[in-house]
Amino acid sequence: MSSVAVLTQESFAEHRSGLAQQQVKVTALNSEEENDPPTYKEAFPPLPEKAPCLEAAQEPAGPWSKIRPIKASVITQVFHVPLEERKYKDMNQFGEGEQAKICLDIMQKTGAHLELSLAKDQGLSIMVSGKLEAVMKARKEIVARLQTQASATVAIPKEHHRFVIGKNGEKLQDLELKTATKIQIPRPDDPSNQIKITGTKEGIEKARHEILLISAEQDKRAVERLDVEKVYHPFIAGPYNKLVSELMQDTGTRINIPPPSVNKTEIVFTGEKEQLAQAVARVKKIYEEKKKKTTTIAVEVKKSQHKYVIGPKGNSLQEILEKTGVSVEIPPTDSSSETVILRGEPEKLGQALTEVYAKANSFTVSSVSAPSWLHRFIIGKKGQNLAKITQQMPKVHIEFTEGEDKITLEGPTEDVNVAQEQIEVMVKDLINRMDYAEINVDHKFHRHLIGKNGANINRIKDLYKVSVRIPPDNEKSNLIRIEGDPQGVQQAKKELLELASRMENERTKDLIIEQKFHRTIIGQKGERIREIREKFPEVIINFPDPAHKSDIVQLRGPKNEVEKCTKYMQKMVADLVENSFSISVPIFKQFHKNIIGKGGANIKKIREESNTKIDLPAENSNSETIVITGKRANCEAARHRILAIQKELANITEVEVSIPSKLHNSLIGAKGRFIRSIMEECGGVHIHFPTEGSGSDTVTIRGPAQDVEKAKKQLLHLAEEKQTKSYTVDLRAKPEYHKFLIGKGGGNIRKVRDNTGARIIFPTSEDKDQELITIMGTEEAVKEAQKELEALIKNLDNVVEDSMVVDPKHHRHFVIRRGQVLREIADEYGGVMVSFPRSGTQSDKVTLKGAKDCVEAAKKRIQEIIEDLEAQVTIECNIPQKFHRSIMGPKGSRIQQITRDYGVQIKFPDREENPAPVAEPAVQENGEEGGEGKDGNADPSSPKKCDIIVISGRREKCEAAKEALQALVPVTIEVEVPFDLHRYIIGQKGSGIRKMMDEFEVNIQVPAPELQSDIITITGLATNLDRAKAGLLERVKELQAEQEDRALRSFKLTVTVDPKYHPKIIGRKGAVITQIRTEHEVNIQFPDKDDESQAQDQITITGYEKNAEAARDAIMKIVGELEQMVSEDVTLDHRVHARIIGARGKAIRKIMDEFKVDIRFPQSGAPDPNCVTVTGLPENVEEAIDHILNLEEEYLADVVDNEAMQVYMKPSSHEESKAPSKGFVVRDAPWATVNNEKAPDMSSSEDFPSFGAQVAPKTLPWGPKR
């Protein structure tokens, strides 16, 4: 009996479609006429077995078979580093630490790929893959950095060393790469012949072998030295070295003849022994022959003509040797001898002598007088003028010597004469039409004269057609030279002097601003600094280079402008400082999203309400810290709110643990590593220690209850352990040394703590033993700290104390302004302490304490200051007391500025409280004439005591300071301003008047409203009053113009329009009315529908009269068009409405725009769903209706067809769904051949088990474990 397998038709359809018709014999189960279903093999025929391809084997070898296989460009090498040669053996975990870093570095450097593995014997196997060159480099790096290095030396003859090095050191580099070693060859001047090799044992052996091979190869070559008198060398070399070259070619031997400049007689021969012998014999023969045959004659030739006999590169000597066979010997240039020796055969000497004299006399030297400042013009731009002469006469050499008023010409006599004439003509012409001027300008102004990228100086050069020579900075010269056309020179001189004098009146101020604020002040793409520069255009603001870490910002410009800019920038910095307070809040990572809120809503709200900047760590970062920046109070408020969100969301508990403060440092660990590991172990709890020096023992732990408990146990256990194992040492030092040991701001002691990790405790004022210093920590750290402190104490024992006598009258100068002078001395002379006697005691003894040298230097400086004070004078400046406060300026800034600028002391009198001075002006006011007479008779030397300001310093400085003080006395002027404009001048909450007062640095007083006065008073410095008055009058003009404009703009016009047209005039979303308003710059008001008291047909237009009328005409034009319009209803089948309207109304809008009509469709639930209203001009309405009806006819046909199709389609699909598929049947299926089992059930999970569902990760209440 054949077994049957049933498959559904759906699952089999794909298989049937893929096979050829003749292969598939399918029998449907529902066909009763068929006897048997097909077998499994018929339904699913197997794929043919892979037959060996005989044809391919028999194919003749084609052209492709000739191509050589390409070698792989990537190679792999494996090598082993034994345990004893490994550099890093003591690693806790393989693949970490220094070794891993080195491997990464090698991979980045060389581009090769490295894989490391440990063998059983703890040796290191390294696999290197990459291009050959990269592999070789990587191998060399690995050997040098991961393998311990051995070294060996190899001795070879010194003359062989150069063959090991090779051309440009290539041979040596190649050898080092190949053997992965470092080879050091002694320098040529070193007599040693030892070559040092460093690397692995294997590498050293290879390198040694290679070096010995090179040496052996050279040993086969012989070297011989022959001593030949120097004078015969030219005969052996031959003219232009021809003879020696031929000899080398014939014998294959290298012959080295020392050059004429080297005083050696030895000729060196190198080559094969037989050939070398031949070469030596031939040279000896020439030498012997010349020695016998030649004779010499000596002639005198002027020293200046020797170079012409030698010729360029010695060519003339070679030429004489070639022509006559005579060698000419010239004395060296440093010798004063003029004797020239000719050596050769007697019959040739005469001819050679003629040649020597011809060469010597063929050239001449001449000079032309020309002022040195004209040399540049003779040479011309890029040497153009000179090039004309040298091109005509290339053999003439023209030399200009700086600072000399002459030009030297050298060359063939005829050419020199022609060139001399041409230059003389040029000089004469230049002297007639050129002039020069020299001016003195302080070199510190030179760069400002030059301008940015040479802008100023180039403008002057181009404008006046002159040349300006400004000396370079390193010369520190003040002399500027102007050359060119006489008139241009004078004009340029005048302008440069004007510029310089203007700069001398400018001042430079250094403003100290912390560097961290520089970028903020400059702003993004320099926006903020651009604003400041626009506000103060005359001030140049220079920021230091970020790389220099400087806090000094330099301001330069007119004095007043610099002062204003300084104030403005100081205010800006104060705001920045106030807003730069920062605190860090640790918040568990899982709550960050709640703090941010949906779309950043929460964080945005906190930022806005607290006015702070809040930075959250990146999502992929491990940090949990949120940083808040802003004002201190605001930061605290933001922190409180963020912590409140966390507390609300989670079961967060806070526990306080008491741990002795002396253990805190050791528990925190270096850079907080120790405490961080505890926090991570305990599920990321937050542990907060009190600040160092607070004396508090309380440590706060915050986090989930379970984790907090775990962290608490760990901390207490560790504290106990530290207490038992802690090492303590006591040191003794005099109490007066303690502050020296601690250092300024604790600097010295912090340095010791950071270096050693030990904690150092000094006694407090309550402690009995004031000498005891305690050091705590690990034994090693404590001992190191003890050593450092003992060294510091020893140094303090060298402190000396000295005293000097200073007249008590000068004491005040040193101690005023909180001892500023003494502070400066201490800073300058190594922290020396200077103690002046207390005020009230009449002692003149001043004590100095510090290192000996520092004390001596400080004494000398104090003496200098006293000498300065002795030369001081005191003058009086009479200014009425009522102006004193104004002169001092805010917080005394103006007076401080004067004292700084002029180096003087200024003392203001005490205020006079009695009312007498108040009554006095009233008397003068009523009787002015009498008052003047009284003043005239009064003694001018007895002004009121309360008006006298005392100035002390050098006389000339005091006078200048007095003038500066008098210039600060405020003056009052009155300005008439119409009363009705006063409130506009004052502005909202006084902003307008405040702005003017700040801008002009004056006080402006507006009379009270009840006085109805037009007079406004301005008080301030005389220099500022004119500007302030002009500014005020300018503002008055603006306000009057605004008033006039306001009156013109308030013209009103009313238009009567039927309310039914109002929506059309307004337009869709107000588009039409907005366009009219914008176009005519008017305000258009429609009546309120809910207000019955208003006329509903009145539209009000407000604006300029002309604009209001134009807007009215535009509205009336729209009304006119609307009145001509008609509305018609048309019946359209509701089924086509959607098609006519189109997606998002696109189609209907197109029709409305095309026919200029309005089309309204009925709303859902309307009594007549087919009624459509068309509104517009009669002809447009008719055209639109025709178009819509045509569309209806077209779309309706489609609707009818679709409905008919659906009627036919529905029943058939219904029938199909009713008749279930009986599947597909096959015989002899593999699953049915054994034990007659039934076909597998595809719905059964036993027959078709799943691959397993994904297991949901177990979530912890506090996120993943750390």
Short mmCIF file of C-alpha atoms in Angstrom, two decimals, residues 618-809:
data_model
loop_
_atom_site.label_atom_id
_atom_site.label_comp_id
_atom_site.label_asym_id
_atom_site.label_seq_id
_atom_site.Cartn_x
_atom_site.Cartn_y
_atom_site.Cartn_z
CA ALA A 618 25.44 62.74 27.16
CA GLU A 619 23.17 59.66 27.02
CA ASN A 620 26.08 57.34 26.17
CA SER A 621 28.29 58.80 28.92
CA ASN A 622 28.78 57.05 32.27
CA SER A 623 28.63 60.34 34.17
CA GLU A 624 25.64 60.97 36.47
CA THR A 625 26.59 64.57 37.32
CA ILE A 626 24.36 67.46 36.26
CA VAL A 627 26.22 70.82 36.23
CA ILE A 628 24.31 74.02 37.08
CA THR A 629 25.86 77.44 36.25
CA GLY A 630 24.56 80.91 37.12
CA LYS A 631 24.13 83.13 40.19
CA ARG A 632 24.74 81.29 43.48
CA ALA A 633 21.19 81.66 44.83
CA ASN A 634 19.67 80.63 41.48
CA CYS A 635 21.96 77.56 41.27
CA GLU A 636 20.91 76.46 44.77
CA ALA A 637 17.22 76.86 43.84
CA ALA A 638 17.69 74.81 40.62
CA ARG A 639 19.59 72.11 42.57
CA HIS A 640 16.80 71.89 45.16
CA ARG A 641 14.19 71.43 42.40
CA ILE A 642 16.20 68.74 40.59
CA LEU A 643 16.78 66.77 43.83
CA ALA A 644 13.06 67.09 44.63
CA ILE A 645 12.18 65.44 41.28
CA GLN A 646 14.54 62.54 42.05
CA LYS A 647 13.16 62.12 45.60
CA GLU A 648 9.59 62.11 44.31
CA LEU A 649 10.32 59.46 41.67
CA ALA A 650 12.32 56.97 43.68
CA ASN A 651 12.64 55.36 47.05
CA ILE A 652 15.81 57.38 47.76
CA THR A 653 17.06 57.45 51.34
CA GLU A 654 19.77 59.58 52.87
CA VAL A 655 21.96 58.33 55.72
CA GLU A 656 24.63 60.19 57.68
CA VAL A 657 27.65 58.25 58.96
CA SER A 658 30.17 59.60 61.45
CA ILE A 659 33.76 58.87 60.38
CA PRO A 660 36.71 60.76 61.93
CA SER A 661 37.73 63.58 59.54
CA LYS A 662 41.38 62.51 59.70
CA LEU A 663 40.38 59.31 57.80
CA HIS A 664 38.47 61.09 55.01
CA ASN A 665 41.47 61.62 52.71
CA SER A 666 42.57 58.00 52.87
CA LEU A 667 39.00 56.78 52.25
CA ILE A 668 38.56 59.05 49.22
CA GLY A 669 41.86 57.86 47.72
CA ALA A 670 44.01 59.43 45.00
CA LYS A 671 41.78 61.46 42.64
CA GLY A 672 38.72 59.83 44.32
CA ARG A 673 39.46 56.38 42.89
CA PHE A 674 38.92 54.52 46.16
CA ILE A 675 35.53 56.03 46.98
CA ARG A 676 34.38 55.67 43.34
CA SER A 677 34.95 51.90 43.49
CA ILE A 678 32.79 51.68 46.67
CA MET A 679 30.02 53.72 44.98
CA GLU A 680 30.07 51.43 41.92
CA GLU A 681 30.07 48.25 44.07
CA CYS A 682 27.01 49.45 45.96
CA GLY A 683 24.74 50.05 42.94
CA GLY A 684 25.97 53.58 42.22
CA VAL A 685 25.05 55.28 45.52
CA HIS A 686 26.28 58.85 46.07
CA ILE A 687 28.74 59.39 48.94
CA HIS A 688 29.43 63.00 50.00
CA PHE A 689 32.34 63.94 52.28
CA PRO A 690 32.51 67.36 54.03
CA THR A 691 34.98 69.91 52.62
CA GLU A 692 38.54 69.62 53.88
CA GLY A 693 39.21 71.82 56.88
CA SER A 694 35.56 72.08 57.92
CA GLY A 695 36.31 69.75 60.87
CA SER A 696 33.03 67.84 60.29
CA ASP A 697 32.99 64.02 60.67
CA THR A 698 29.63 63.55 58.92
CA VAL A 699 29.63 61.61 55.63
CA THR A 700 26.33 61.56 53.67
CA ILE A 701 25.23 58.50 51.64
CA ARG A 702 22.28 58.87 49.25
CA GLY A 703 20.60 56.16 47.16
CA PRO A 704 18.18 53.18 47.25
CA ALA A 705 17.72 51.92 50.84
CA GLN A 706 19.35 48.50 50.27
CA ASP A 707 22.41 49.91 48.48
CA VAL A 708 22.81 52.70 51.10
CA GLU A 709 22.94 50.11 53.87
CA LYS A 710 25.56 48.10 51.98
CA ALA A 711 27.72 51.21 51.37
CA LYS A 712 27.40 52.25 55.04
CA LYS A 713 28.70 48.85 56.24
CA GLN A 714 31.64 48.99 53.78
CA LEU A 715 32.62 52.54 54.76
CA LEU A 716 32.54 51.81 58.52
CA HIS A 717 34.54 48.62 58.02
CA LEU A 718 37.17 50.43 55.91
CA ALA A 719 37.36 53.32 58.40
CA GLU A 720 38.01 50.83 61.21
CA GLU A 721 40.68 49.10 59.11
CA LYS A 722 42.36 52.44 58.27
CA GLN A 723 42.35 53.44 61.95
CA THR A 724 44.12 50.28 63.04
CA LYS A 725 46.66 50.28 60.15
CA SER A 726 47.20 54.06 59.95
CA TYR A 727 50.77 55.30 60.49
CA THR A 728 51.39 58.57 62.36
CA VAL A 729 54.52 60.66 62.94
CA ASP A 730 54.90 63.82 65.05
CA LEU A 731 57.25 66.64 64.09
CA ARG A 732 58.19 69.69 66.14
CA ALA A 733 58.70 73.18 64.72
CA LYS A 734 58.58 76.67 66.23
CA PRO A 735 55.05 78.14 66.03
CA GLU A 736 56.34 81.17 64.08
CA TYR A 737 57.55 78.78 61.35
CA HIS A 738 54.09 77.28 60.85
CA LYS A 739 52.77 79.97 58.55
CA PHE A 740 55.97 79.73 56.44
CA LEU A 741 55.45 75.95 56.19
CA ILE A 742 51.77 76.29 55.27
CA GLY A 743 52.60 78.97 52.66
CA LYS A 744 50.41 81.61 51.07
CA GLY A 745 46.87 80.21 50.76
CA GLY A 746 48.18 76.84 51.98
CA GLY A 747 50.28 76.48 48.80
CA ASN A 748 53.40 74.87 50.35
CA ILE A 749 51.58 72.30 52.47
CA ARG A 750 49.16 71.39 49.63
CA LYS A 751 52.18 70.64 47.45
CA VAL A 752 53.57 68.24 50.10
CA ARG A 753 50.14 66.57 50.48
CA ASP A 754 49.74 66.12 46.70
CA ASN A 755 53.26 64.70 46.34
CA THR A 756 53.02 62.21 49.20
CA GLY A 757 49.31 61.53 49.84
CA ALA A 758 49.86 62.04 53.60
CA ARG A 759 47.62 64.27 55.73
CA ILE A 760 49.41 67.01 57.75
CA ILE A 761 47.70 68.50 60.81
CA PHE A 762 48.93 71.78 62.35
CA PRO A 763 47.95 72.79 65.94
CA THR A 764 44.99 75.17 66.35
CA SER A 765 45.11 78.20 68.66
CA GLU A 766 43.26 76.16 71.37
CA ASP A 767 45.86 73.33 71.42
CA LYS A 768 48.26 73.29 74.37
CA ASP A 769 51.28 72.10 72.42
CA GLN A 770 51.79 74.76 69.78
CA GLU A 771 54.93 73.16 68.28
CA LEU A 772 53.42 69.74 67.42
CA ILE A 773 52.76 68.90 63.73
CA THR A 774 51.09 65.50 63.04
CA ILE A 775 51.53 63.55 59.79
CA MET A 776 49.07 60.69 59.03
CA GLY A 777 48.74 58.13 56.26
CA THR A 778 50.49 55.01 55.03
CA GLU A 779 53.98 54.40 56.39
CA GLU A 780 55.63 55.16 53.04
CA ALA A 781 53.65 58.38 52.50
CA VAL A 782 54.26 59.61 56.04
CA LYS A 783 58.02 59.04 55.82
CA GLU A 784 58.20 60.90 52.51
CA ALA A 785 56.16 63.84 53.90
CA GLN A 786 58.34 63.89 57.04
CA LYS A 787 61.47 64.10 54.87
CA GLU A 788 60.05 67.02 52.81
CA LEU A 789 58.87 68.95 55.92
CA GLU A 790 62.19 68.49 57.71
CA ALA A 791 63.97 69.93 54.65
CA LEU A 792 61.60 72.95 54.68
CA ILE A 793 62.18 73.52 58.42
CA LYS A 794 65.96 73.34 57.89
CA ASN A 795 65.69 76.06 55.20
CA LEU A 796 63.70 78.24 57.59
CA ASP A 797 66.54 78.08 60.10
CA ASN A 798 68.58 80.18 57.61
CA VAL A 799 66.09 83.05 57.94
CA VAL A 800 67.81 86.26 59.11
CA GLU A 801 66.32 89.27 60.83
CA ASP A 802 67.66 92.75 60.21
CA SER A 803 66.56 96.29 60.94
CA MET A 804 66.96 99.73 59.43
CA VAL A 805 66.12 103.32 60.40
CA VAL A 806 63.24 105.02 58.55
CA ASP A 807 62.07 108.51 59.56
CA PRO A 808 58.54 108.16 61.11
CA LYS A 809 57.21 110.83 58.72
#
